Coordinates of C-alpha atoms in Angstrom, one line a residue:
M1 CA 21.6 -50.8 18.9
N2 CA 18.9 -51.4 21.4
L3 CA 15.2 -51.0 20.5
A4 CA 14.7 -47.7 22.3
K5 CA 17.6 -46.0 20.7
A6 CA 16.6 -47.5 17.3
L7 CA 13.1 -46.1 17.6
V8 CA 14.3 -42.7 18.7
K9 CA 16.8 -42.6 15.9
G10 CA 14.2 -43.8 13.4
S11 CA 11.7 -41.2 14.6
L12 CA 14.3 -38.4 14.2
F13 CA 15.2 -39.5 10.7
R14 CA 11.5 -40.0 9.6
T15 CA 10.6 -36.5 10.9
S16 CA 13.7 -35.1 9.1
H17 CA 12.7 -36.8 5.9
T18 CA 9.2 -35.4 6.1
L19 CA 10.5 -31.9 6.8
I20 CA 13.2 -32.1 4.0
T21 CA 10.6 -33.4 1.5
M22 CA 8.4 -30.4 2.2
I23 CA 11.2 -27.9 2.0
V24 CA 12.5 -29.4 -1.3
S25 CA 8.9 -29.4 -2.7
F26 CA 8.5 -25.9 -1.6
I27 CA 11.6 -24.8 -3.4
M28 CA 11.1 -26.9 -6.5
M29 CA 7.5 -26.0 -7.2
P30 CA 8.1 -22.4 -8.4
V31 CA 11.2 -23.6 -10.3
L32 CA 9.2 -26.2 -12.1
I33 CA 6.3 -23.8 -12.8
E34 CA 8.6 -21.2 -14.2
G35 CA 10.9 -23.6 -16.1
L36 CA 8.1 -25.8 -17.6
G37 CA 5.4 -23.1 -17.8
D38 CA 1.8 -23.4 -16.5
H39 CA 0.8 -25.7 -19.3
W40 CA 3.5 -28.3 -19.0
Y41 CA 3.6 -28.2 -15.2
G42 CA -0.2 -28.9 -15.3
I43 CA 0.4 -31.8 -17.7
W44 CA 3.0 -33.2 -15.3
A45 CA 0.4 -32.8 -12.5
I46 CA -2.1 -34.7 -14.6
V47 CA 0.4 -37.5 -15.1
G48 CA 0.9 -37.5 -11.4
G49 CA -2.9 -38.1 -11.1
F50 CA -2.5 -41.2 -13.2
I51 CA 0.4 -42.3 -11.0
G52 CA -2.0 -42.1 -8.0
V53 CA -4.4 -44.3 -9.9
Y54 CA -1.6 -46.8 -10.6
Y55 CA -0.7 -47.1 -6.9
T56 CA -4.2 -48.2 -6.0
F57 CA -3.5 -51.4 -7.9
D58 CA -1.5 -52.3 -4.8
L59 CA -4.8 -53.8 -3.6
G60 CA -3.6 -53.4 0.0
V61 CA -1.1 -56.2 -0.4
T62 CA 1.8 -54.0 0.7
S63 CA 0.1 -53.5 4.1
A64 CA -0.5 -57.2 4.4
V65 CA 3.1 -58.1 3.5
S66 CA 4.4 -55.6 6.0
R67 CA 2.1 -57.0 8.7
Y68 CA 2.9 -60.7 8.2
I69 CA 6.7 -60.2 7.6
S70 CA 6.9 -58.2 10.9
R71 CA 4.9 -61.0 12.7
Y72 CA 7.0 -63.9 11.4
L73 CA 10.3 -62.1 12.0
G74 CA 9.2 -61.5 15.6
K75 CA 8.5 -65.2 15.9
D76 CA 11.8 -66.0 14.1
Q77 CA 9.9 -68.1 11.4
S78 CA 12.3 -67.6 8.5
D79 CA 10.4 -70.0 6.2
N80 CA 7.2 -68.1 6.6
V81 CA 9.0 -64.8 5.9
N82 CA 10.4 -66.3 2.7
A83 CA 6.9 -67.6 1.8
V84 CA 5.4 -64.1 2.2
I85 CA 8.3 -62.5 0.1
N86 CA 8.2 -65.0 -2.7
T87 CA 4.4 -65.3 -3.0
S88 CA 4.0 -61.5 -2.9
I89 CA 6.7 -61.1 -5.7
V90 CA 4.4 -63.2 -7.9
I91 CA 1.4 -61.1 -6.9
F92 CA 3.2 -57.8 -7.4
S93 CA 4.7 -58.9 -10.8
V94 CA 1.2 -59.6 -12.1
L95 CA -0.1 -56.3 -10.7
G96 CA 2.8 -54.5 -12.2
A97 CA 2.2 -56.0 -15.6
G98 CA -1.4 -54.9 -15.3
I99 CA -0.3 -51.3 -14.5
F100 CA 2.0 -51.2 -17.5
I101 CA -0.8 -52.4 -19.8
L102 CA -3.2 -49.8 -18.3
S103 CA -0.6 -47.0 -18.9
L104 CA -0.4 -48.1 -22.6
V105 CA -4.2 -47.9 -22.8
I106 CA -4.4 -44.5 -21.1
S107 CA -1.7 -43.1 -23.4
I108 CA -3.9 -43.7 -26.4
F109 CA -6.3 -41.0 -25.0
S110 CA -3.7 -38.4 -24.3
D111 CA -5.1 -36.1 -27.0
N112 CA -8.0 -35.2 -24.7
F113 CA -5.6 -32.9 -22.8
V114 CA -4.0 -31.0 -25.6
D115 CA -4.7 -29.9 -29.2
S116 CA -1.2 -30.4 -30.7
V117 CA -0.3 -33.8 -32.1
D118 CA 3.3 -33.4 -31.0
D119 CA 2.2 -32.5 -27.5
S120 CA -0.1 -35.5 -27.5
R121 CA 2.8 -37.8 -28.3
L122 CA 4.9 -36.3 -25.5
I123 CA 2.1 -36.8 -23.0
S124 CA 1.8 -40.4 -24.2
T125 CA 5.5 -40.9 -23.6
L126 CA 5.2 -39.4 -20.1
I127 CA 2.3 -41.7 -19.2
I128 CA 4.1 -44.8 -20.4
I129 CA 7.4 -43.9 -18.6
T130 CA 5.6 -43.3 -15.3
G131 CA 3.5 -46.4 -15.7
L132 CA 6.6 -48.5 -16.4
S133 CA 8.3 -46.9 -13.3
V134 CA 5.4 -47.9 -11.0
A135 CA 5.2 -51.4 -12.6
L136 CA 8.9 -52.0 -11.9
E137 CA 8.6 -50.7 -8.4
F138 CA 5.8 -53.0 -7.3
P139 CA 7.9 -56.3 -6.9
F140 CA 10.1 -54.5 -4.4
N141 CA 7.1 -54.0 -2.1
S142 CA 7.6 -57.7 -1.3
F143 CA 10.3 -56.6 1.1
A144 CA 8.1 -54.2 3.1
G145 CA 8.3 -54.7 6.8
I146 CA 11.8 -56.2 7.1
A147 CA 13.6 -53.0 8.0
E148 CA 10.6 -51.8 10.0
A149 CA 10.5 -55.1 12.0
K150 CA 14.2 -54.5 12.9
A151 CA 13.3 -50.9 13.8
R152 CA 15.7 -49.5 11.2
Y153 CA 13.5 -46.7 10.0
D154 CA 16.6 -44.6 10.0
L155 CA 18.2 -46.5 7.1
I156 CA 15.1 -46.2 5.0
A157 CA 14.6 -42.5 5.8
L158 CA 18.3 -41.6 5.3
S159 CA 18.4 -43.4 1.9
R160 CA 15.3 -41.5 0.8
I161 CA 16.7 -38.2 1.9
I162 CA 19.9 -38.7 -0.1
I163 CA 18.0 -39.9 -3.2
L164 CA 15.5 -37.0 -2.9
L165 CA 18.3 -34.4 -2.7
T166 CA 20.2 -35.9 -5.5
S167 CA 17.2 -36.3 -7.9
S168 CA 16.0 -32.7 -7.0
A169 CA 19.5 -31.3 -7.8
F170 CA 19.4 -33.0 -11.2
T171 CA 15.9 -31.9 -11.9
Y172 CA 16.7 -28.3 -11.0
Y173 CA 19.7 -28.3 -13.3
F174 CA 17.9 -29.8 -16.3
V175 CA 14.8 -27.7 -15.9
I176 CA 16.6 -24.4 -15.7
S177 CA 18.7 -25.5 -18.6
G178 CA 15.5 -25.8 -20.7
Y179 CA 15.3 -29.6 -21.1
G180 CA 11.6 -29.7 -20.4
V181 CA 9.2 -32.1 -18.8
L182 CA 10.6 -35.2 -20.4
S183 CA 13.8 -34.7 -18.4
V184 CA 11.8 -34.5 -15.2
A185 CA 10.1 -37.9 -16.0
I186 CA 13.5 -39.6 -16.9
I187 CA 15.1 -38.3 -13.7
S188 CA 12.1 -39.5 -11.7
F189 CA 12.3 -42.9 -13.3
C190 CA 16.1 -43.3 -12.6
S191 CA 15.8 -42.1 -9.0
A192 CA 12.9 -44.6 -8.4
R193 CA 15.2 -47.5 -9.7
L194 CA 18.0 -46.4 -7.4
S195 CA 15.5 -46.2 -4.5
N196 CA 14.3 -49.7 -5.2
L197 CA 17.8 -51.1 -5.3
V198 CA 18.8 -49.4 -2.0
Y199 CA 15.5 -50.7 -0.4
L200 CA 16.4 -54.3 -1.5
L201 CA 20.0 -54.0 -0.1
I202 CA 18.7 -52.8 3.2
A203 CA 16.3 -55.8 3.3
L204 CA 19.1 -58.2 2.5
K205 CA 21.3 -56.7 5.2
Q206 CA 18.6 -56.8 7.9
F207 CA 17.4 -60.3 6.9
P208 CA 20.3 -62.3 5.4
K209 CA 18.2 -65.5 5.4
I210 CA 16.2 -64.4 2.4
K211 CA 15.8 -67.2 -0.1
F212 CA 14.1 -67.3 -3.5
G213 CA 12.5 -70.2 -5.1
S214 CA 9.2 -71.7 -6.3
R215 CA 8.9 -73.9 -3.2
Y216 CA 8.3 -70.8 -1.2
I217 CA 5.3 -69.7 -3.3
K218 CA 2.3 -71.0 -1.4
R219 CA -1.4 -70.9 -2.0
S220 CA -2.1 -70.6 1.7
T221 CA 0.1 -67.4 1.8
F222 CA -2.0 -66.0 -1.2
K223 CA -5.1 -66.4 0.9
E224 CA -3.5 -65.0 4.0
L225 CA -2.3 -61.9 2.2
F226 CA -5.6 -61.2 0.4
S227 CA -7.7 -61.9 3.5
F228 CA -6.0 -59.0 5.3
S229 CA -5.5 -56.7 2.3
L230 CA -9.2 -56.6 1.1
W231 CA -10.5 -53.9 3.5
S232 CA -7.1 -52.0 3.6
F233 CA -7.4 -51.8 -0.2
A234 CA -11.0 -50.6 0.0
V235 CA -10.0 -47.9 2.5
E236 CA -7.1 -46.7 0.3
L237 CA -9.2 -46.9 -2.9
T238 CA -12.2 -45.0 -1.6
G239 CA -10.4 -42.6 0.6
N240 CA -7.6 -41.4 -1.7
L241 CA -8.4 -42.3 -5.3
P242 CA -11.1 -39.7 -5.9
Y243 CA -8.8 -36.9 -4.7
R244 CA -6.0 -38.1 -7.0
T245 CA -8.3 -37.9 -10.0
N246 CA -8.9 -34.1 -9.5
P247 CA -6.1 -33.0 -11.8
I248 CA -7.3 -35.4 -14.5
I249 CA -10.8 -34.0 -14.3
I250 CA -9.6 -30.4 -14.4
G251 CA -7.3 -31.2 -17.3
Y252 CA -10.1 -32.9 -19.3
F253 CA -12.8 -30.2 -18.7
L254 CA -10.7 -27.1 -18.4
S255 CA -7.0 -26.9 -19.3
A256 CA -3.5 -28.0 -18.1
S257 CA -2.8 -24.4 -16.9
S258 CA -5.9 -24.6 -14.7
V259 CA -4.5 -27.8 -13.1
T260 CA -1.4 -25.8 -12.2
V261 CA -3.4 -23.1 -10.4
Y262 CA -5.4 -25.8 -8.5
V263 CA -2.3 -27.7 -7.5
V264 CA -0.7 -24.5 -6.1
G265 CA -3.6 -24.0 -3.7
Q266 CA -4.1 -27.7 -2.9
R267 CA -0.4 -28.2 -2.2
L268 CA -0.3 -25.4 0.4
V269 CA -3.2 -27.1 2.2
E270 CA -1.4 -30.5 2.0
Y271 CA 1.8 -29.1 3.5
S272 CA -0.2 -27.9 6.6
T273 CA -2.1 -31.1 7.1
K274 CA 1.1 -33.2 6.9
F275 CA 2.5 -31.5 10.0
L276 CA -0.8 -31.9 11.8
Y277 CA -1.1 -35.6 11.1
Q278 CA 2.6 -36.1 12.2
A279 CA 1.7 -34.5 15.5
T280 CA -1.3 -36.7 16.5
N281 CA -1.7 -39.6 14.1
M282 CA -0.2 -42.2 16.4
M283 CA -3.0 -43.3 18.6
T284 CA -4.0 -46.7 17.0
P285 CA -1.7 -48.7 19.3
V286 CA -3.1 -46.9 22.3
F287 CA -6.7 -47.6 21.3
S288 CA -5.7 -51.2 20.5
R289 CA -4.4 -51.8 24.0
Y290 CA -7.6 -50.3 25.5
H291 CA -9.7 -52.5 23.2
A292 CA -7.7 -55.6 24.1
T293 CA -8.4 -55.1 27.8
G294 CA -12.0 -54.0 27.3
D295 CA -11.3 -50.5 28.6
Y296 CA -13.9 -48.6 26.7
E297 CA -13.8 -45.7 29.2
G298 CA -10.1 -45.3 28.2
I299 CA -11.1 -45.3 24.6
R300 CA -13.8 -42.6 25.2
E301 CA -11.5 -40.5 27.3
K302 CA -8.6 -40.5 24.8
T303 CA -11.0 -40.0 21.8
V304 CA -12.3 -36.8 23.4
L305 CA -8.8 -35.7 24.4
V306 CA -7.1 -36.1 21.0
T307 CA -10.2 -34.7 19.2
R308 CA -9.9 -31.6 21.3
I309 CA -6.1 -31.4 20.5
N310 CA -6.9 -31.8 16.8
A311 CA -9.5 -29.0 17.1
F312 CA -7.0 -26.6 18.6
L313 CA -4.3 -27.4 16.0
G314 CA -6.9 -27.5 13.2
C315 CA -8.4 -24.2 14.0
L316 CA -4.9 -22.7 14.1
A317 CA -4.2 -24.1 10.6
I318 CA -7.5 -23.0 9.1
S319 CA -7.3 -19.5 10.3
G320 CA -3.6 -19.2 9.6
L321 CA -4.0 -20.3 6.0
I322 CA -7.0 -18.0 5.4
I323 CA -5.1 -15.0 6.8
F324 CA -1.7 -15.6 5.2
S325 CA -2.3 -17.6 2.0
M326 CA -2.7 -14.7 -0.3
P327 CA 0.6 -12.9 0.4
F328 CA 2.3 -16.3 0.7
I329 CA 1.2 -17.5 -2.7
D330 CA 2.1 -14.2 -4.3
R331 CA 5.6 -14.4 -2.9
W332 CA 6.0 -18.1 -3.5
V333 CA 4.9 -18.6 -7.1
G334 CA 4.3 -15.0 -8.2
H335 CA 1.2 -13.0 -9.2
G336 CA -1.5 -14.4 -11.4
Y337 CA -2.5 -17.3 -9.1
G338 CA -5.3 -15.5 -7.3
E339 CA -7.8 -18.3 -7.9
A340 CA -5.4 -20.7 -6.0
V341 CA -6.2 -18.6 -2.9
N342 CA -9.9 -19.5 -3.4
V343 CA -9.0 -23.1 -3.6
V344 CA -7.1 -22.8 -0.3
F345 CA -10.1 -21.1 1.4
V346 CA -12.4 -23.9 0.3
R347 CA -10.1 -26.9 0.7
V348 CA -8.8 -26.0 4.1
F349 CA -12.2 -26.4 5.7
G350 CA -12.6 -29.8 4.2
T351 CA -9.1 -31.1 4.9
I352 CA -8.8 -29.7 8.4
G353 CA -12.4 -30.5 9.2
I354 CA -11.6 -34.2 8.4
F355 CA -8.5 -33.9 10.5
V356 CA -10.3 -32.7 13.6
F357 CA -12.4 -36.0 13.8
S358 CA -9.7 -38.2 12.3
Q359 CA -9.1 -40.1 15.6
V360 CA -12.2 -42.1 15.0
N361 CA -10.3 -43.9 12.2
S362 CA -7.7 -45.0 14.7
V363 CA -10.5 -46.2 17.0
L364 CA -12.1 -48.2 14.2
Y365 CA -8.8 -49.7 13.1
A366 CA -8.0 -50.7 16.7
M367 CA -11.4 -52.4 17.0
N368 CA -10.8 -54.1 13.6
R369 CA -13.8 -52.3 12.2
H370 CA -12.1 -50.5 9.4
S371 CA -14.6 -52.0 7.0
I372 CA -16.9 -49.2 8.2
I373 CA -14.4 -46.6 7.1
A374 CA -14.3 -48.3 3.6
K375 CA -18.0 -48.3 3.3
V376 CA -18.4 -44.6 4.3
T377 CA -15.5 -43.4 2.2
L378 CA -16.9 -45.4 -0.8
I379 CA -20.1 -43.3 -0.7
E380 CA -17.9 -40.1 -0.1
G381 CA -15.7 -41.0 -3.1
M382 CA -18.6 -41.6 -5.5
S383 CA -20.2 -38.3 -4.4
L384 CA -16.9 -36.5 -4.9
V385 CA -16.4 -37.7 -8.4
V386 CA -19.9 -37.0 -9.5
L387 CA -19.9 -33.5 -7.9
S388 CA -16.5 -32.8 -9.4
I389 CA -17.7 -33.5 -13.0
I390 CA -20.8 -31.4 -12.4
L391 CA -19.3 -28.4 -10.5
V392 CA -16.1 -28.0 -12.6
Q393 CA -18.3 -27.1 -15.6
Y394 CA -20.0 -24.2 -13.7
Y395 CA -17.4 -23.0 -11.2
G396 CA -14.0 -24.2 -12.6
I397 CA -11.3 -25.2 -10.2
V398 CA -13.3 -23.8 -7.2
G399 CA -16.0 -26.2 -8.2
I400 CA -13.5 -29.1 -7.8
A401 CA -12.5 -27.7 -4.4
L402 CA -16.1 -27.6 -3.3
A403 CA -16.7 -31.1 -4.6
S404 CA -13.8 -32.3 -2.6
T405 CA -14.8 -30.5 0.5
I406 CA -18.6 -31.0 0.9
P407 CA -18.6 -34.9 0.9
G408 CA -15.5 -35.0 3.1
L409 CA -17.1 -32.8 5.8
L410 CA -20.4 -34.7 5.6
F411 CA -19.1 -38.3 5.6
R412 CA -15.9 -38.0 7.6
G413 CA -16.8 -35.0 9.7
I414 CA -20.3 -36.2 10.7
V415 CA -21.3 -39.7 9.5
L416 CA -18.2 -41.6 10.4
P417 CA -17.6 -40.0 13.8
A418 CA -21.3 -40.6 14.6
L419 CA -21.0 -44.3 13.8
C420 CA -17.8 -44.6 15.7
T421 CA -19.0 -42.8 18.8
K422 CA -22.2 -44.9 18.9
M423 CA -20.0 -48.1 19.0
I424 CA -18.0 -46.8 22.0
E425 CA -21.1 -45.4 23.6
L426 CA -19.9 -41.8 23.4
P427 CA -22.6 -39.3 22.4
Y428 CA -21.6 -37.6 19.1
L429 CA -23.0 -34.3 20.3
R430 CA -20.7 -34.4 23.3
L431 CA -17.8 -34.7 20.9
V432 CA -19.1 -31.7 18.9
K433 CA -19.7 -29.7 22.1
E434 CA -16.1 -30.3 23.1
V435 CA -14.7 -28.6 20.0
L436 CA -17.5 -26.1 19.1
P437 CA -16.4 -23.3 21.6
V438 CA -12.8 -23.1 20.2
M439 CA -14.2 -23.0 16.6
V440 CA -16.4 -20.0 17.5
F441 CA -13.5 -18.3 19.3
T442 CA -11.3 -18.9 16.2
V443 CA -13.8 -17.1 13.9
V444 CA -13.9 -14.0 16.2
F445 CA -10.2 -14.0 16.9
A446 CA -9.0 -14.5 13.3
T447 CA -11.4 -11.9 12.0
L448 CA -10.0 -9.3 14.4
Y449 CA -6.4 -10.3 13.8
D450 CA -6.9 -10.1 10.0
Y451 CA -8.4 -6.6 10.3
V452 CA -5.5 -5.3 12.5
L453 CA -2.8 -7.0 10.4
Y454 CA -3.8 -5.7 7.0
N455 CA -4.7 -2.3 8.2
Y456 CA -1.7 -1.5 10.3
F457 CA 1.1 -3.7 9.0
T458 CA 2.7 -4.8 5.7
V459 CA 2.8 -8.5 4.9
R460 CA 4.8 -9.0 1.6
T461 CA 8.1 -10.6 2.1
F462 CA 8.7 -14.2 3.4
G463 CA 10.3 -12.6 6.5
E464 CA 7.2 -10.6 7.3
I465 CA 4.9 -13.5 6.6
L466 CA 6.9 -15.8 8.9
S467 CA 7.2 -13.3 11.7
H468 CA 3.5 -12.4 11.7
S469 CA 2.6 -16.1 11.4
I470 CA 4.7 -17.0 14.5
I471 CA 3.2 -14.1 16.4
Y472 CA -0.3 -15.2 15.4
A473 CA 0.3 -18.8 16.3
V474 CA 1.8 -17.9 19.8
I475 CA -1.1 -15.6 20.7
F476 CA -3.7 -18.0 19.4
L477 CA -2.3 -21.0 21.2
L478 CA -1.8 -19.1 24.5
S479 CA -5.4 -17.8 24.3
V480 CA -6.8 -21.2 23.5
A481 CA -4.8 -22.8 26.3
F482 CA -5.9 -20.4 29.0
L483 CA -9.5 -20.2 27.8
F484 CA -10.3 -23.8 27.0
L485 CA -7.8 -26.3 28.5
K486 CA -9.2 -28.4 31.3
D487 CA -7.4 -29.2 34.5
Y488 CA -6.4 -32.7 33.5
E489 CA -5.1 -31.4 30.2
W490 CA -3.0 -28.9 32.0
T491 CA -1.7 -31.8 34.1
L492 CA -0.7 -33.7 31.0
L493 CA 1.1 -30.7 29.6
E494 CA 2.9 -30.1 32.8
G495 CA 4.1 -33.8 32.8
V496 CA 5.5 -33.3 29.3
A497 CA 7.0 -29.8 30.0
P498 CA 7.6 -29.1 33.7
V499 CA 8.3 -25.4 32.9
I500 CA 4.6 -24.9 32.2
K501 CA 3.9 -25.8 35.8
K502 CA 6.3 -23.2 37.1
V503 CA 4.8 -20.5 34.8
R504 CA 1.3 -21.4 36.0
N505 CA 2.3 -21.4 39.7
R506 CA 3.8 -17.9 39.3
R507 CA 0.7 -16.8 37.5
N508 CA -1.5 -18.1 40.4
V509 CA 0.6 -16.5 43.1

């Protein structure tokens, strides 16, 4: 298989995996909530928060392993590849042991989330099972980058799709049969082991020259991996860890049932942003090429262009979620989750607001200045945790949503873009002016559409929600296109879809 075909095939499988994951999650969430109940689903979400904490112990080493394995495979340096694999196995084994010990410590404090002794024991068991699962998974990260370097994304995605569907089917059966949350944890543990085994087999198939032995464990490779992983770890830790602790904070100060309500709203926002990032989060190689040739005008031009595209898509997502989230949540998980709608209203502004200016991250990575991202998100993360602990006691889960939104908008919607645009000599206010008109238009348009929709139509069933959502998206995007697209943006669109040029020519006749 040539490289072009492999990349296209891999892209299709990766996109399919993302879509299938979202569909399965969409189907399984109400099943789990109904089968486990609000309390135990909330407990499982809290355990998921601890899993997020465990994964930060990666320390950015997986990114470093993937980078260096890809580099050495490209140079056909098998000994160096084996040095990275064997050395990282030692690193990940130590980190995995640390994770398991941490899970044992955390399990001691499980009584902070429930009153019953029996429930406390079950939570301790869940925490230990998931901690052991992550600990066992870590050494397999040593093979990261092998399949990717061979452009066999399709094999990884296909294996994950099969395992996802299989584990979801088992989970569905055991939950509706009344086996409870422990069965979910055991199935998750077993599917993770199967996934690890398949990942190893793919690596062995793509790189048969893998060798294991102490002679491949090198001090120089330790230094090499950690020199790259430091800032990657800092970005991961400060950018994601605070958000992963939200269920833990809610469970500690409120209740496990409150966690369920929060997760319903947060998950809906996450589904939307996943699609958005899939659409535009691929500019780092482009910016890297411009930076390598010193073409800062190209960086400025593409930063403005993609930020405008992000604004168009982001405004559609924000307004769409605000208009349709209430009937959707009622139909999806049932009545009684009204506060989840408030979470959506608050979180969507923070999440999509960050997305609009997210291309500055790609620029900074391309310029090898991702340390700036780490420093800014460190302050953001600290602010988020402090605000969460304060606001949750006054405003409940909406307080958590506010605490997650305000620092994000401030630091990644204003501070980080301002620092980045200064580096590439692009006035920050120009970037704001490029997106402000469409934001104002969205407020007016969405308000009018919402009024007409709920006064003259019914929006209750999934079919009605879907049809009205499609109509809204089409009208919104067409309006934005004809009102705000510039000539060179039309030219780009016409190059991608020639039919647009024909339509415009007929319109101009």
